[in-house]
Coordinates of N, CA and C in Angstrom, one line a residue:
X1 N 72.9 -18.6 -43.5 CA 71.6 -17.9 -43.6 C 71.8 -16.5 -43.1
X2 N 72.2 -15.7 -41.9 CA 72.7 -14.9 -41.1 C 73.9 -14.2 -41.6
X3 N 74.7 -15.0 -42.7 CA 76.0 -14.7 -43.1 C 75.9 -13.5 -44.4
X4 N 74.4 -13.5 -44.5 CA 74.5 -12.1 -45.7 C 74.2 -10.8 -44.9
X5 N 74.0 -10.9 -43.7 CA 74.3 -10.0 -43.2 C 75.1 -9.5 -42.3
X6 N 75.9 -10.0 -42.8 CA 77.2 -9.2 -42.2 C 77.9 -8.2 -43.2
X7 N 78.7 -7.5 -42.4 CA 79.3 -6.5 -43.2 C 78.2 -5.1 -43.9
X8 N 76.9 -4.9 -43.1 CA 76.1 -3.8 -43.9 C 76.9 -2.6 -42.4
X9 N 77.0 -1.7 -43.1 CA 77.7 -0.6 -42.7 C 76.6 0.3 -40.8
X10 N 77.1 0.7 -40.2 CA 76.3 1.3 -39.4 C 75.8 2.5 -40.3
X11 N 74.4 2.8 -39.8 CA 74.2 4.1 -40.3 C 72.7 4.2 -38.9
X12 N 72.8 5.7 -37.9 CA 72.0 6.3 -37.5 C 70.6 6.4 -37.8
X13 N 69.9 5.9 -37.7 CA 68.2 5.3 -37.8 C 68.1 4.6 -39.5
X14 N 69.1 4.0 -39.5 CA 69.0 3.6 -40.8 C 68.6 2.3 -41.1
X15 N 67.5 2.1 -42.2 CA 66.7 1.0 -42.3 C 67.0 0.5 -43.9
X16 N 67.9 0.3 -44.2 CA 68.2 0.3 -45.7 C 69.4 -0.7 -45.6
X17 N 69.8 -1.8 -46.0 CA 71.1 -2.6 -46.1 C 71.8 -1.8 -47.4
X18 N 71.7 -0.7 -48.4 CA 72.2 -0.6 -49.0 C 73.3 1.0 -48.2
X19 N 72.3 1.2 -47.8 CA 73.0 2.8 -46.7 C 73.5 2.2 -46.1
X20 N 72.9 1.5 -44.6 CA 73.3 1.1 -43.8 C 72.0 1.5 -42.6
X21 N 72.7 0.8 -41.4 CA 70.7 0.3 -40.5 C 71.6 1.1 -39.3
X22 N 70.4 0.6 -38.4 CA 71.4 0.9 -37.0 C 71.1 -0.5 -35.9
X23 N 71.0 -0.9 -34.7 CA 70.7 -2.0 -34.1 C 69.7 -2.7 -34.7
X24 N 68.5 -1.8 -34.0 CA 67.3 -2.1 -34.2 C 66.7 -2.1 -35.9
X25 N 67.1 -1.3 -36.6 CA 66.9 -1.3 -38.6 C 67.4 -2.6 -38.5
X26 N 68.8 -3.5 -37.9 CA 69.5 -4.9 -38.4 C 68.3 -5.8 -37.9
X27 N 67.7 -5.5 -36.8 CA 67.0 -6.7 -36.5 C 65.9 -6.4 -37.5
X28 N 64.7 -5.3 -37.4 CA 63.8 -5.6 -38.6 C 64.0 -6.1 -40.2
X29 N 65.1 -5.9 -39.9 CA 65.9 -6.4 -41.6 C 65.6 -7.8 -41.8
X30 N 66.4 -8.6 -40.8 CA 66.5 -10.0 -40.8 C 65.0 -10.7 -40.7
X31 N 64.4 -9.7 -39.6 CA 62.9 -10.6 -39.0 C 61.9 -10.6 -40.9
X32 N 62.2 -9.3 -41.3 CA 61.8 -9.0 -42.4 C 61.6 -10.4 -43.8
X33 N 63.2 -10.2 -44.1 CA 63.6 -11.0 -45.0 C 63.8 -12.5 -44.8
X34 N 63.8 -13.1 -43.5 CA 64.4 -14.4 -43.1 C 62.6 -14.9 -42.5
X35 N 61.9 -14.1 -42.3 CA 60.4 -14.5 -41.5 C 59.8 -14.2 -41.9
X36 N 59.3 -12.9 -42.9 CA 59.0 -11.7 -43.3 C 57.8 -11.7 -42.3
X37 N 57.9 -11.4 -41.3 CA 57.7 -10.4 -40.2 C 58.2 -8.8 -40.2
X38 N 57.1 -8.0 -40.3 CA 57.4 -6.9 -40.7 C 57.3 -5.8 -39.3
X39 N 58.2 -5.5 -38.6 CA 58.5 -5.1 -37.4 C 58.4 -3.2 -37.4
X40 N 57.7 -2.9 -37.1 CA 57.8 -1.0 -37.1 C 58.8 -0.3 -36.9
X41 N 59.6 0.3 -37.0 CA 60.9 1.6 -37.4 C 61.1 2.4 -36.6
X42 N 60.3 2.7 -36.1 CA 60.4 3.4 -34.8 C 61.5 4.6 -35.5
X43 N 62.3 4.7 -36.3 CA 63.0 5.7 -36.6 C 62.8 6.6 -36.5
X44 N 61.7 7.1 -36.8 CA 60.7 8.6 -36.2 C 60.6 9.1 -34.8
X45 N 60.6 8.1 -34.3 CA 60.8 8.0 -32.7 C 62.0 9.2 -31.5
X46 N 62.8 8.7 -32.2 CA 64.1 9.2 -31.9 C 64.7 10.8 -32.5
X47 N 65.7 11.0 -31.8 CA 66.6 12.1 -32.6 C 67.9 11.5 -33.2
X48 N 68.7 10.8 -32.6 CA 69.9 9.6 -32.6 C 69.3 8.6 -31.6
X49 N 70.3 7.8 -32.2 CA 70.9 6.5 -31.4 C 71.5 6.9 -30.3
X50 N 72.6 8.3 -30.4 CA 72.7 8.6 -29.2 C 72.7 9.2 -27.9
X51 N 71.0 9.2 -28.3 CA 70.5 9.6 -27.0 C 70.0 8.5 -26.3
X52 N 71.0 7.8 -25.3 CA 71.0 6.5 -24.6 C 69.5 6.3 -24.0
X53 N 69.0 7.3 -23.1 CA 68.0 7.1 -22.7 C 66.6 7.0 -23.5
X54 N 66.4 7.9 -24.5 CA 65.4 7.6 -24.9 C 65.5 6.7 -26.1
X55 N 66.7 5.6 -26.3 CA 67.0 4.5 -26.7 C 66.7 3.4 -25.9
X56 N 66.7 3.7 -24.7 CA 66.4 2.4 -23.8 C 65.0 2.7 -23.4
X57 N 64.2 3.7 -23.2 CA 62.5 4.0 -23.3 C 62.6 3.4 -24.6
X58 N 62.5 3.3 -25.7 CA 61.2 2.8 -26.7 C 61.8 1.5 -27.0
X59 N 63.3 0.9 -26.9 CA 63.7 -0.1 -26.9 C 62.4 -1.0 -25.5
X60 N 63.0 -0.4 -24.6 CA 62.1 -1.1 -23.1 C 60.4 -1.2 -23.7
X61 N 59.7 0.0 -24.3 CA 58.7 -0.3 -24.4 C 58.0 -0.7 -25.6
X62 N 58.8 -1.3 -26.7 CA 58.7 -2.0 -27.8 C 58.6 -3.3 -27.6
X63 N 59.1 -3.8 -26.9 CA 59.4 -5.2 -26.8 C 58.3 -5.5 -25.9
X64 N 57.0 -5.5 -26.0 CA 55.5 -5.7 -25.6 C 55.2 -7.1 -26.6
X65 N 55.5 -7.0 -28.0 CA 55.2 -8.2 -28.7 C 55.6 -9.5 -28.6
X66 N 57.2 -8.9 -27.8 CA 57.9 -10.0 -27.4 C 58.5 -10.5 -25.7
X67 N 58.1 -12.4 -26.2 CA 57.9 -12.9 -24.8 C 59.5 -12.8 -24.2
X68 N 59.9 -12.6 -22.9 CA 61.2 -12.8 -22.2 C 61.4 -14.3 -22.5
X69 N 62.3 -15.0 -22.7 CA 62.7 -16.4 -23.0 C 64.4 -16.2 -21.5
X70 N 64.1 -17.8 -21.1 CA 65.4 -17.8 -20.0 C 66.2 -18.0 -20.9
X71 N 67.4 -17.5 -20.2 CA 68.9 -17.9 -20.7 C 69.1 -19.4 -21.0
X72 N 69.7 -19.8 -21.8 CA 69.8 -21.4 -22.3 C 69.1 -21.6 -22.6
X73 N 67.4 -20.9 -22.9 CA 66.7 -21.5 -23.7 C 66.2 -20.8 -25.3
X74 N 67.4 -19.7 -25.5 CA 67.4 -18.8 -26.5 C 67.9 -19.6 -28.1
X75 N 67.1 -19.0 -29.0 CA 67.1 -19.5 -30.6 C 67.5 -18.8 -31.6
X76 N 67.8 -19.8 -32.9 CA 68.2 -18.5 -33.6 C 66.7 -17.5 -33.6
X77 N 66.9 -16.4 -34.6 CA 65.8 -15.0 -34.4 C 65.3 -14.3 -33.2
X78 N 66.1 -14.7 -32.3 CA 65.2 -14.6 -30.5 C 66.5 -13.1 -30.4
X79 N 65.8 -12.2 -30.0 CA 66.7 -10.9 -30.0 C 67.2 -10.7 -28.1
X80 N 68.5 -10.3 -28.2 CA 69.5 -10.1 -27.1 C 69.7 -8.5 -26.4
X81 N 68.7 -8.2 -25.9 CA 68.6 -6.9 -25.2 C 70.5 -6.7 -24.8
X82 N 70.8 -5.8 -24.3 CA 72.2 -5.2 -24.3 C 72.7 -4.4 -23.6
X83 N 73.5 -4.2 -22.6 CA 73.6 -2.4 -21.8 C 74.6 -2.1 -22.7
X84 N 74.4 -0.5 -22.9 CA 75.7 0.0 -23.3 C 75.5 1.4 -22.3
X85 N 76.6 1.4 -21.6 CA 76.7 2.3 -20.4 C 75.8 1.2 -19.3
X86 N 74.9 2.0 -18.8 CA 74.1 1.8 -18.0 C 73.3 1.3 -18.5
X87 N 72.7 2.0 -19.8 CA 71.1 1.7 -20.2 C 71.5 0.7 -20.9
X88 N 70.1 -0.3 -21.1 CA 69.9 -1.2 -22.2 C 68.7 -0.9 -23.6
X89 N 69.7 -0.2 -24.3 CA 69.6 0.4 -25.0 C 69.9 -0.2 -26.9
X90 N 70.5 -1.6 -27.0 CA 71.3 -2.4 -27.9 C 70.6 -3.4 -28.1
X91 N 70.7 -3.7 -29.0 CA 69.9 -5.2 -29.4 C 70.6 -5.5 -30.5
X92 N 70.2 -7.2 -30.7 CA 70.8 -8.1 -31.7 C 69.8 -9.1 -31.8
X93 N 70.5 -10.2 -32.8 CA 69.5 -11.3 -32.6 C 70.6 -12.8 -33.1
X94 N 70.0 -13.5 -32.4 CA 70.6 -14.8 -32.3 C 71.1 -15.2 -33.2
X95 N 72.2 -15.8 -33.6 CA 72.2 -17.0 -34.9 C 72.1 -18.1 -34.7
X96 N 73.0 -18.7 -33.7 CA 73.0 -19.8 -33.2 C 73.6 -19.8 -31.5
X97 N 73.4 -20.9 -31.2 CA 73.3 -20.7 -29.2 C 74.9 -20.3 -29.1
X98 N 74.5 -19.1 -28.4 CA 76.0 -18.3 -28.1 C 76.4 -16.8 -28.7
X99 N 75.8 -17.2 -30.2 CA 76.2 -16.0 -31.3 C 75.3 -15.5 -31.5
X100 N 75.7 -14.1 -32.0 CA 74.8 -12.8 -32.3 C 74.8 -11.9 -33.3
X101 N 73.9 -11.5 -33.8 CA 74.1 -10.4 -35.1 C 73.8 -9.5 -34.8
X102 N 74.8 -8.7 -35.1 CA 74.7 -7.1 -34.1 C 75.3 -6.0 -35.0
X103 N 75.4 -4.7 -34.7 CA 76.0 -3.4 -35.6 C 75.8 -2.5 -34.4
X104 N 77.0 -1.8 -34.5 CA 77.0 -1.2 -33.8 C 78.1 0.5 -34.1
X105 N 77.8 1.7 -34.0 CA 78.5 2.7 -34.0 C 79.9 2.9 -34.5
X106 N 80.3 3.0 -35.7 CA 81.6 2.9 -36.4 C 82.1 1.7 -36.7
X107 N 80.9 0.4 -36.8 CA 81.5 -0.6 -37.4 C 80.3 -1.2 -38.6
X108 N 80.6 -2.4 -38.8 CA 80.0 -3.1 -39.6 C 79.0 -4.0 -39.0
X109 N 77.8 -4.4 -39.6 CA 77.3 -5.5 -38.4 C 78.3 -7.0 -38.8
X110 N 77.9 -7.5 -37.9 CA 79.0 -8.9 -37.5 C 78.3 -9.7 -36.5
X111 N 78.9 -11.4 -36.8 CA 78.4 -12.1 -35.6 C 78.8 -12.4 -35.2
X112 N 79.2 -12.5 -33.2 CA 80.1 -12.5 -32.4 C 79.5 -12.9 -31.7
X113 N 80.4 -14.1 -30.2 CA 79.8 -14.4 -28.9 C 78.9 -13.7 -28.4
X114 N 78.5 -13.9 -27.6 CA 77.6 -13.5 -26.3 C 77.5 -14.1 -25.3
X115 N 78.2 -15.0 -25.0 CA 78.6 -15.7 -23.9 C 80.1 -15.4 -23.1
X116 N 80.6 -15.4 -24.1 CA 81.8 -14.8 -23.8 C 83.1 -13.5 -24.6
X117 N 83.7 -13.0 -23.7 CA 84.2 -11.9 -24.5 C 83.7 -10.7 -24.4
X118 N 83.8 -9.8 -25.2 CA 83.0 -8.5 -24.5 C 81.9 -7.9 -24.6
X119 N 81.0 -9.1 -25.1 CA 79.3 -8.8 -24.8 C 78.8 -9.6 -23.7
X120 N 79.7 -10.8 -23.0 CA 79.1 -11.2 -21.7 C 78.2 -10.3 -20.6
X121 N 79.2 -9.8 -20.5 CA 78.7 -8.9 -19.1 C 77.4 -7.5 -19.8
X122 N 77.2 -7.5 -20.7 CA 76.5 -6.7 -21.5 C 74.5 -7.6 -21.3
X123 N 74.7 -8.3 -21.4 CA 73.3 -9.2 -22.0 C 72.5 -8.9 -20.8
X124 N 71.0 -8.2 -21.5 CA 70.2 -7.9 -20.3 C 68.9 -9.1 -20.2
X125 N 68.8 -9.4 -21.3 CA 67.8 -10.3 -21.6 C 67.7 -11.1 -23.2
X126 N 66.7 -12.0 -23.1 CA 66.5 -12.6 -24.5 C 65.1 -12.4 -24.9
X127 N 64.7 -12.4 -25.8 CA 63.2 -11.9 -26.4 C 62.9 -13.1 -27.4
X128 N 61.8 -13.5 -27.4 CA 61.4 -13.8 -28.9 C 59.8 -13.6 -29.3
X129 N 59.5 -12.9 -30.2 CA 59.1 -12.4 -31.0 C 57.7 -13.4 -31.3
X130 N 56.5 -13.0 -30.5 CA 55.0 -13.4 -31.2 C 55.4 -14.4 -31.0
X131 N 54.8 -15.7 -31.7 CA 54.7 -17.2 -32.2 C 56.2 -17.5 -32.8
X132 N 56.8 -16.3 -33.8 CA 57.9 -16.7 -34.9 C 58.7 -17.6 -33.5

């Protein structure tokens, strides 16, 4: 299910799987097409992705829709807050207990651990989204 999205290209506030998304474009993608839950863009928001800080303000204050869920008790669609640097600023979203669908800055999105490897020590929290 998760597996067509892999491989869509990074692209800086991008909300398009044919350009390419950025974190947060991958997760409204999926919530979109797999829930159709239609999640706001916030693209306008920003200048880049990388300006860390005010990536972790509207990331931090976006996530008002969504409930904190504990660790071990995270699902597929349930999104994976992130540090990169200091700030938590990164997001993904579940596939199955452990794994994550993510994109990130000069790569492809892809689904990798989160338990272990080198998004462990990264994970700031788990989210899920309304009722979905």
């Amino acid at each position: 299910m998760f597996d067509r999205f892999v491989g869509i290209p990074y692209l800086d506030k991008g909300r398009d799987p044919a350009t390419g998304v950025d974190c947060w474009g991958l997760v409204a993608l999926v919530m979109r097409e797999l829930r159709g839950i239609d999640l706001p863009s916030y693209a306008e928001q920003y200048v880049t992705a990388a300006d860390r800080a005010a990536m972790a303000r509207l990331i931090a204050g976006r996530l008002d829709a969504w409930s904190m869920i504990a660790e071990g008790q995270e699902q597929p669609f349930d999104g994976v807050l992130m540090r990169e640097g200091r700030f938590p600023r990164h997001i993904g979203i579940v596939t199955s207990p452990g794994r994550l669908l993510h994109v990130s800055k000069g790569m492809t999105s892809r689904i990798e651990r989160y338990r272990s490897g080198s998004l462990a020590n990264r994970v700031v929290g788990f989210y899920r989204y309304g009722n979905a």
